[in-house]
Every structure is written in C-alpha cells, then in structure tokens.
Tab-separated table of C-alpha atoms and ligand atoms in Angstrom:
chain	number	residue	atom	x	y	z
A	1319	MET	CA	-3.459	131.778	136.074
A	1320	SER	CA	-6.016	132.602	138.849
A	1321	GLU	CA	-4.075	131.277	141.833
A	1322	ASN	CA	-3.741	133.606	144.165
A	1323	LEU	CA	-0.583	134.473	145.732
A	1324	THR	CA	1.394	135.803	148.561
A	1325	ILE	CA	3.697	138.560	147.785
A	1326	ALA	CA	5.912	141.510	149.733
A	1327	VAL	CA	6.581	144.388	147.901
A	1328	ILE	CA	10.015	145.254	149.899
A	1329	GLY	CA	10.773	149.008	149.074
A	1330	ALA	CA	6.821	149.961	148.704
A	1331	GLY	CA	6.707	153.506	148.932
A	1332	GLY	CA	9.390	154.078	146.296
A	1333	LYS	CA	8.840	155.327	142.530
A	1334	MET	CA	8.725	151.865	141.318
A	1335	GLY	CA	7.224	150.259	144.297
A	1336	MET	CA	3.977	152.982	144.280
A	1337	ARG	CA	3.569	151.845	141.062
A	1338	VAL	CA	3.459	148.421	140.941
A	1339	SER	CA	1.809	148.393	144.655
A	1340	ASP	CA	-0.804	150.760	143.348
A	1341	ASN	CA	-1.588	147.665	140.613
A	1342	LEU	CA	-1.175	144.624	143.185
A	1343	ALA	CA	-3.274	146.283	145.532
A	1344	LYS	CA	-6.354	145.723	142.709
A	1345	SER	CA	-5.310	142.092	142.440
A	1346	ALA	CA	-6.603	139.513	144.193
A	1347	HIS	CA	-3.459	138.661	145.244
A	1348	ASP	CA	-2.288	138.427	149.080
A	1349	VAL	CA	0.172	141.887	149.226
A	1350	ARG	CA	2.465	143.570	151.850
A	1351	TYR	CA	4.154	146.023	151.811
A	1352	VAL	CA	7.776	146.656	153.315
A	1353	GLU	CA	9.376	149.985	153.696
A	1354	THR	CA	12.060	151.615	155.699
A	1355	SER	CA	12.287	155.327	155.006
A	1356	PRO	CA	9.844	157.589	156.842
A	1357	ALA	CA	8.701	159.807	153.163
A	1358	GLY	CA	8.257	156.075	151.950
A	1359	GLN	CA	6.203	154.710	154.631
A	1360	GLN	CA	4.125	158.142	154.719
A	1361	ARG	CA	3.287	157.293	150.873
A	1362	THR	CA	2.721	153.789	151.311
A	1363	ILE	CA	-0.064	154.648	153.977
A	1364	ASP	CA	-1.159	158.549	152.275
A	1365	ALA	CA	-2.584	155.642	149.128
A	1366	GLY	CA	-4.141	153.444	151.815
A	1367	ARG	CA	-1.978	150.501	152.549
A	1368	GLU	CA	-0.284	149.232	155.683
A	1369	VAL	CA	3.125	149.332	156.165
A	1370	THR	CA	4.379	145.330	157.088
A	1371	ASP	CA	7.521	143.792	158.779
A	1372	LEU	CA	10.406	142.315	156.705
A	1373	SER	CA	9.787	139.712	158.913
A	1374	ASP	CA	6.170	139.159	159.002
A	1375	ALA	CA	5.727	140.453	155.191
A	1376	ILE	CA	8.029	137.548	153.734
A	1377	LYS	CA	6.368	134.836	155.762
A	1378	ASP	CA	4.924	132.175	153.560
A	1379	ALA	CA	5.099	134.471	150.127
A	1380	ASP	CA	5.298	133.179	146.906
A	1381	VAL	CA	6.974	136.400	145.637
A	1382	VAL	CA	9.210	138.652	147.159
A	1383	ILE	CA	9.515	141.672	144.842
A	1384	LEU	CA	12.738	143.592	145.320
A	1385	ALA	CA	11.576	147.788	144.701
A	1386	VAL	CA	14.765	148.723	146.373
A	1387	PRO	CA	17.602	151.037	143.908
A	1388	ASP	CA	19.923	148.858	142.608
A	1389	ILE	CA	23.369	149.963	144.588
A	1390	ALA	CA	20.613	148.165	147.671
A	1391	LEU	CA	20.143	145.087	145.889
A	1392	GLN	CA	23.421	143.193	147.390
A	1393	PRO	CA	23.217	144.167	151.269
A	1394	VAL	CA	19.287	143.907	150.765
A	1395	THR	CA	19.406	140.342	148.938
A	1396	ALA	CA	22.210	139.567	152.130
A	1397	GLN	CA	19.600	140.218	154.308
A	1398	VAL	CA	16.212	138.861	153.037
A	1399	VAL	CA	17.377	135.811	150.920
A	1400	PRO	CA	18.674	134.040	154.085
A	1401	GLN	CA	15.413	134.554	155.986
A	1402	LEU	CA	13.317	133.036	152.651
A	1403	ALA	CA	11.454	129.854	152.756
A	1404	ALA	CA	12.890	127.550	150.095
A	1405	GLY	CA	11.404	127.783	146.980
A	1406	THR	CA	10.553	131.596	147.182
A	1407	VAL	CA	10.838	133.868	143.712
A	1408	VAL	CA	13.124	136.894	144.658
A	1409	LEU	CA	11.951	139.334	141.890
A	1410	THR	CA	14.081	142.509	141.009
A	1411	LEU	CA	13.115	145.267	138.327
A	1412	ASP	CA	16.703	145.598	136.818
A	1413	PRO	CA	18.893	143.395	135.426
A	1414	ALA	CA	22.066	145.785	136.235
A	1415	ALA	CA	22.572	144.305	139.948
A	1416	ALA	CA	21.991	140.316	138.818
A	1417	TYR	CA	24.274	140.445	135.844
A	1418	ALA	CA	26.682	141.766	137.915
A	1419	ASN	CA	26.721	138.734	140.516
A	1420	LEU	CA	25.579	141.091	143.261
A	1421	LEU	CA	22.522	139.482	144.547
A	1422	TYR	CA	23.252	137.275	147.316
A	1423	PRO	CA	23.947	133.642	146.110
A	1424	SER	CA	21.318	131.284	147.197
A	1425	ASP	CA	20.329	127.749	145.361
A	1426	ASP	CA	17.328	127.789	147.863
A	1427	VAL	CA	15.441	130.943	146.123
A	1428	HIS	CA	14.194	131.326	142.501
A	1429	TYR	CA	15.600	134.751	141.341
A	1430	ALA	CA	14.026	137.049	138.322
A	1431	VAL	CA	13.872	140.290	136.986
A	1432	ALA	CA	11.485	141.781	134.655
A	1433	HIS	CA	11.916	145.479	133.629
A	1434	PRO	CA	8.797	147.218	132.082
A	1435	CYS	CA	9.362	148.001	128.411
A	1436	HIS	CA	7.422	151.257	128.755
A	1437	PRO	CA	4.117	151.576	125.841
A	1438	SER	CA	5.507	151.673	122.302
A	1439	ILE	CA	5.723	155.144	120.782
A	1440	PHE	CA	3.704	153.327	117.859
A	1441	LEU	CA	0.850	151.785	120.158
A	1442	ARG	CA	-2.437	152.484	118.637
A	1443	ARG	CA	-3.759	154.826	121.449
A	1444	THR	CA	-7.486	155.834	121.971
A	1445	THR	CA	-8.384	157.544	125.147
A	1446	GLU	CA	-6.850	160.302	126.896
A	1447	GLU	CA	-6.051	158.192	129.535
A	1448	GLU	CA	-3.868	155.690	127.320
A	1449	TYR	CA	-2.351	158.834	125.626
A	1450	ALA	CA	-1.084	160.706	128.833
A	1451	ASP	CA	0.465	157.276	130.269
A	1452	THR	CA	3.465	157.604	128.627
A	1453	PHE	CA	5.298	155.282	131.537
A	1454	GLY	CA	3.203	152.522	131.489
A	1455	GLY	CA	1.376	150.404	134.191
A	1456	ILE	CA	-1.851	152.841	134.543
A	1457	ALA	CA	-3.467	153.203	130.876
A	1458	ALA	CA	-1.718	152.089	128.185
A	1459	PRO	CA	-0.608	148.589	127.159
A	1460	GLN	CA	3.498	147.559	127.583
A	1461	ASP	CA	5.285	144.558	127.143
A	1462	VAL	CA	7.906	143.751	129.797
A	1463	LEU	CA	10.634	141.643	129.335
A	1464	ALA	CA	11.688	139.113	131.935
A	1465	ALA	CA	14.433	136.996	132.837
A	1466	TYR	CA	14.254	133.530	134.923
A	1467	GLU	CA	17.143	130.896	135.010
A	1468	SER	CA	15.918	128.360	137.723
A	1469	GLY	CA	13.813	126.103	135.726
A	1470	ASP	CA	10.899	125.391	137.502
A	1471	GLU	CA	8.253	126.205	134.878
A	1472	THR	CA	5.567	126.368	137.794
A	1473	LYS	CA	7.949	129.118	139.446
A	1474	ARG	CA	7.724	130.899	136.107
A	1475	ALA	CA	4.245	130.813	135.770
A	1476	GLN	CA	3.600	132.147	138.987
A	1477	THR	CA	6.125	134.696	138.434
A	1478	GLU	CA	4.667	136.000	134.754
A	1479	ALA	CA	1.462	136.311	136.575
A	1480	VAL	CA	2.202	138.706	139.076
A	1481	ILE	CA	4.542	140.204	136.766
A	1482	ARG	CA	1.443	140.658	134.264
A	1483	ALA	CA	-0.800	141.854	137.896
A	1484	MET	CA	2.414	144.605	138.637
A	1485	TYR	CA	2.812	146.141	134.956
A	1486	ALA	CA	-0.418	145.898	133.933
A	1487	PRO	CA	-1.792	146.537	131.754
A	1488	VAL	CA	0.343	143.590	129.762
A	1489	VAL	CA	0.444	142.720	126.402
A	1490	ASP	CA	3.494	140.260	125.961
A	1491	VAL	CA	6.352	139.332	128.740
A	1492	HIS	CA	9.284	138.358	126.580
A	1493	TRP	CA	11.387	135.989	128.631
A	1494	ILE	CA	15.244	136.026	127.746
A	1495	THR	CA	18.259	135.725	129.810
A	1496	VAL	CA	20.149	138.017	132.528
A	1497	LYS	CA	22.807	138.998	130.096
A	1498	GLN	CA	20.454	139.843	127.525
A	1499	LEU	CA	18.120	141.929	129.698
A	1500	ALA	CA	21.438	143.914	130.331
A	1501	GLN	CA	22.256	144.188	127.447
A	1502	CYS	CA	18.807	145.805	126.561
A	1503	GLU	CA	18.973	148.040	129.749
A	1504	PRO	CA	21.108	149.674	129.891
A	1505	THR	CA	22.913	149.714	126.056
A	1506	LEU	CA	20.001	149.417	124.333
A	1507	VAL	CA	17.545	151.990	125.559
A	1508	GLU	CA	19.466	153.834	128.202
A	1509	THR	CA	22.776	154.065	126.708
A	1510	ILE	CA	21.289	154.664	123.351
A	1511	ALA	CA	17.578	155.474	123.193
A	1512	CYS	CA	17.347	157.924	126.224
A	1513	MET	CA	20.776	159.461	125.253
A	1514	ILE	CA	19.432	160.214	122.169
A	1515	GLY	CA	16.289	161.600	124.145
A	1516	ASP	CA	18.276	163.968	125.686
A	1517	PHE	CA	19.985	164.877	122.630
A	1518	LEU	CA	17.499	166.312	121.168
A	1519	LYS	CA	16.658	168.242	123.952
A	1520	GLU	CA	19.926	169.934	123.908
A	1521	SER	CA	19.723	170.495	120.008
A	1522	LEU	CA	16.340	171.955	120.811
A	1523	HIS	CA	18.264	174.284	123.305
A	1524	GLU	CA	20.746	175.453	120.679
A	1525	ALA	CA	18.363	176.184	118.039
A	1526	VAL	CA	16.469	178.173	120.651
A	1527	HIS	CA	19.221	180.101	122.299
A	1528	THR	CA	22.390	179.518	119.681
A	1529	LEU	CA	20.266	180.386	116.647
A	1530	GLY	CA	17.683	182.804	117.966
A	1531	ILE	CA	14.456	180.707	116.374
A	1532	PRO	CA	11.316	180.824	118.117
A	1533	GLU	CA	10.702	178.105	120.641
A	1534	PRO	CA	7.659	177.332	119.629
A	1535	ALA	CA	8.365	177.068	115.627
A	1536	ALA	CA	11.920	174.551	116.877
A	1537	ARG	CA	9.379	172.488	119.305
A	1538	SER	CA	6.943	172.369	116.771
A	1539	ILE	CA	9.460	171.129	114.088
A	1540	LEU	CA	11.623	168.564	116.103
A	1541	LEU	CA	8.525	166.367	117.692
A	1542	GLY	CA	6.958	166.498	113.940
A	1543	HIS	CA	10.185	164.988	112.217
A	1544	THR	CA	11.392	163.097	114.788
A	1545	GLN	CA	7.956	160.864	114.991
A	1546	VAL	CA	8.870	161.171	110.603
A	1547	ALA	CA	12.147	160.017	111.995
A	1548	LEU	CA	11.353	156.958	114.059
A	1549	ALA	CA	8.361	155.844	111.705
A	1550	ASN	CA	10.465	155.811	108.901
A	1551	ALA	CA	13.878	154.052	110.743
A	1552	LEU	CA	11.956	151.860	112.620
A	1553	GLN	CA	9.140	151.363	111.011
A	1554	GLY	CA	10.051	151.633	106.918
A	1555	ASP	CA	6.347	153.863	106.808
A	1556	ASN	CA	8.008	156.470	104.176
A	1557	PRO	CA	11.761	156.611	102.247
A	1558	PHE	CA	13.852	159.181	103.560
A	1559	SER	CA	14.121	162.110	100.364
A	1560	ASP	CA	17.385	161.543	98.956
A	1561	ALA	CA	18.375	164.933	100.184
A	1562	CYS	CA	17.662	164.432	103.853
A	1563	LEU	CA	20.001	160.921	103.220
A	1564	ILE	CA	22.735	163.407	102.680
A	1565	ALA	CA	21.985	165.434	105.536
A	1566	MET	CA	21.978	162.082	107.405
A	1567	ASP	CA	25.324	161.034	106.313
A	1568	TYR	CA	26.491	164.092	107.130
A	1569	GLY	CA	24.990	164.263	110.677
A	1570	ARG	CA	26.555	160.715	111.530
A	1571	SER	CA	30.061	161.844	109.825
A	1572	LYS	CA	29.451	164.987	112.245
A	1573	ILE	CA	28.371	163.406	115.598
A	1574	VAL	CA	28.814	159.955	115.919
A	1575	LYS	CA	32.487	157.876	116.357
A	1576	ASP	CA	33.597	155.379	113.987
A	1577	ASP	CA	34.139	152.937	117.154
A	1578	TRP	CA	30.917	153.711	118.185
A	1579	LYS	CA	29.739	149.901	118.422
A	1580	VAL	CA	32.301	148.936	121.644
A	1581	ILE	CA	29.364	149.346	123.338
A	1582	PHE	CA	27.817	146.245	122.457
A	1583	ARG	CA	31.130	144.725	124.042
A	1584	ASP	CA	30.922	142.112	127.352
A	1585	ASP	CA	33.998	144.212	128.736
A	1586	GLU	CA	31.960	148.066	127.882
A	1587	LEU	CA	29.093	146.708	129.473
A	1588	ASP	CA	30.410	145.374	132.568
A	1589	LYS	CA	32.465	149.084	132.833
A	1590	ASN	CA	28.898	151.125	132.440
A	1591	LEU	CA	27.744	148.745	134.960
A	1592	GLN	CA	30.671	149.612	137.350
A	1593	ALA	CA	29.897	153.019	137.004
A	1594	MET	CA	26.288	152.819	137.570
A	1595	LEU	CA	26.383	150.291	140.573
A	1596	HIS	CA	29.160	152.887	141.891
A	1597	LEU	CA	31.278	149.461	142.157
A	1598	ARG	CA	35.011	150.562	142.668
A	1599	GLU	CA	36.169	147.053	141.832
A	1600	PRO	CA	35.843	146.128	137.895
A	1601	ILE	CA	33.106	142.928	138.049
A	1602	SER	CA	34.356	139.955	138.645
A	1603	ARG	CA	33.010	137.237	136.028
B	2115	NAD	N1	12.807	154.950	138.504
B	2115	NAD	C1	12.050	154.022	136.965
B	2115	NAD	O1	12.146	154.915	136.545
B	2115	NAD	C2	12.277	152.622	136.995
B	2115	NAD	C3	11.993	151.980	136.292
B	2115	NAD	C4	12.231	150.426	135.998
B	2115	NAD	C5	12.681	150.016	136.529
B	2115	NAD	N2	13.691	150.511	138.027
B	2115	NAD	C6	14.395	150.164	138.854
B	2115	NAD	O2	13.366	149.982	140.365
B	2115	NAD	C7	13.788	149.646	141.402
B	2115	NAD	C8	13.293	150.634	142.071
B	2115	NAD	O3	14.023	151.991	141.844
B	2115	NAD	P1	13.239	153.224	142.117
B	2115	NAD	O4	13.588	154.020	140.787
B	2115	NAD	O5	12.057	152.800	142.500
B	2115	NAD	O6	14.045	153.718	143.377
B	2115	NAD	P2	13.339	154.289	144.725
B	2115	NAD	O7	14.933	155.138	144.997
B	2115	NAD	O8	12.418	156.014	144.083
B	2115	NAD	O9	12.670	153.591	145.662
B	2115	NAD	C9	13.427	152.854	146.355
B	2115	NAD	C10	12.592	152.816	147.495
B	2115	NAD	O10	13.048	151.318	148.657
B	2115	NAD	C11	13.641	152.275	149.674
B	2115	NAD	N3	14.214	151.025	150.467
B	2115	NAD	C12	15.305	151.027	150.617
B	2115	NAD	N4	15.804	149.935	151.517
B	2115	NAD	C13	15.308	149.373	151.768
B	2115	NAD	C14	14.977	148.570	152.627
B	2115	NAD	N5	16.271	147.586	153.051
B	2115	NAD	N6	13.696	147.649	153.293
B	2115	NAD	C15	12.269	148.323	152.275
B	2115	NAD	N7	12.989	149.266	152.010
B	2115	NAD	C16	13.938	150.356	151.490
B	2115	NAD	C17	13.712	153.546	149.955
B	2115	NAD	O11	13.494	153.948	151.238
B	2115	NAD	C18	13.210	153.974	148.400
B	2115	NAD	O12	11.351	154.057	148.842
B	2115	NAD	C19	15.565	149.648	140.749
B	2115	NAD	O13	16.019	147.883	140.877
B	2115	NAD	C20	15.394	150.478	139.294
B	2115	NAD	O14	16.613	149.702	138.563
B	2115	NAD	C21	13.263	151.903	138.147
C-alpha cells in the first residue's frame, strides 16, 4: 500500500518510541511525535525531530501509536481515546494491557497490537549491519505478530502498512488474536525463552566461579552448544547423540518441574499479567 497516512507516536522519546520513530521518519507518512518527559523530549530533538502537543498530534491522525509503558496504558488511553476521531486506529506495542482489559473501552476507535518477533536466530545474515541488529528494526529482517479484532479491512491494511514501516525490515505480519498474542508474549517468549537465556547466563557464572573453569573456555563451549542445541531441537539439523539424550533426561528431571505446563493455563497467564502490570486486583474476565 502506498497511501500516505498521518501517524502520532505517543511516548516518542522512550526505547520503543525512538526505534519506531527512527523508521517512521524515513517513510513518506506524516508523523508527529509526542513525549512528556524532559529526557524523552531531548532524545526526540537530538534525533532531529520536533515534539508536538498531544492535541495537535492526534488531529486527523489515521493511526495513533502508544509507545508508553504498559502500566501507563490505562490512564493514557483514558486521556487520549476520547479525543480521537471515530475510525482512528490505536496501536499498542504489547498485548498485556489489551488482554487484561485495561484499554479505555471505545466502539469508535479500532484497537490493534503489534509486537516485533525480533530477527530469527536462524536468519541468513549477509552484512555486518544484519549481524549487529539482534533486536531488529534496523537491518535484519523480522516478522511481526499483530492482533486486530475490529473487522474493518481497510483499517487493517493501513495498520499493516504502519507496522511494516515502523518495524522495518519486516518479512511477514502474522495476524492472530489478542489472547494468542498474550500467550506468545509473555508466556512463550518471556516466561520461557528469556528465562532460559538468563538461566544460561547463570549457568555460565557457576561454571566459571564455582567450578573454576577459565571463562573463555566455558563461554566458548556454551555458546557453540547453545547453537547446536537450538538447531537440532528446533530445526532438526542433526540428531542428539545417545549419551547426550541421557544427559538431557537427567537435566530435565533435576531442573524442570513435572507440572511446568501449568504456565499455559488461562488463570496462570492472568496471574503473570497481574504481576507484570502491577495490578492490585486479579484481572476480571
Ligand atoms: N523495550 C522493549 O524492548 C520493548 C519491545 C517490544 C515492545 N515493547 C513495548 O513498547 C511499549 C513502550 O515500552 P518502552 O520499553 O519503550 O518504554 P519506555 O519506558 O522506554 O518509554 C516510554 C516513553 O513514554 C513516555 N510517556 C509516558 N507517558 C506518556 C504520555 N502520557 N504522553 C507521552 N509520553 C509518555 C515516557 O516519558 C517514555 O519516554 C510498551 O508497551 C512495551 O511493552 C517494548
């Protein structure tokens, strides 16, 4: 789609606000940048962008991107959404607040969520810039998971155009439900994948500081084997050896709780989100 859209980025000086603004500024869209904190305003100005008042920025906006912290989305949507014209797309960057029913209820706007997948560990990278871009949005192509439950297909197409511009370079945008997005993030990727990344770091620390293995040796064998473990398990590149399978079973029995799959239950997801969003009350369904 080559339509030029009017886009407001709220929280433009934050971590994601800066990333999406860097990309949107290169697009042909009319982009306005809103930021309340002095440090965020300075970052916006230092990047060569102008800070705009909220009311001016959202005037005639096709898409309003809320790049504010998840715990701020309830008050920010309560402030912003009643001021928007009917038909505006309100795009959040994480499903937590949407799935926890914290977004200001409105039949007039179209809520959407778009979360970057980050570039795959198996991406075929060919340039230095692609190798350096582990987060995505700079040089390494990534997919995006997005949710849009409004049904207006013209608005969905506009939303996808904005998603592709702000997280560029993007390969695929996978449209799923808000609930599925929340089951992916946090459960699949923060509760599991990020936890395992941190667990590997702690294991490396033990190897070096408790066992006394020289750090370069321990790091080297851990990083190489991490790639083999993921390539074998997730891509089927090679079978694990028979002895390795026995060691893996030993690790699973010592480290993983038998009932670990409770994390995929709806009530456990709600508990996780309640903690992440600092909610005093349980999420009401
Ligand atoms: N940080 C990440 O790696 C990452 C990755 C994917 C998605 N996200 C999502 O992106 C969103 C933003 O997260 P972040 O990490 O960039 O947060 P952040 O704290 O780095 O930035 C938030 C910015 O919003 C500004 N802000 C707060 N209230 C505002 C308001 N009312 N008006 C204008 N500006 C306001 C803050 O001053 C700050 O500059 C969240 O939904 C988060 O879940 C973050």
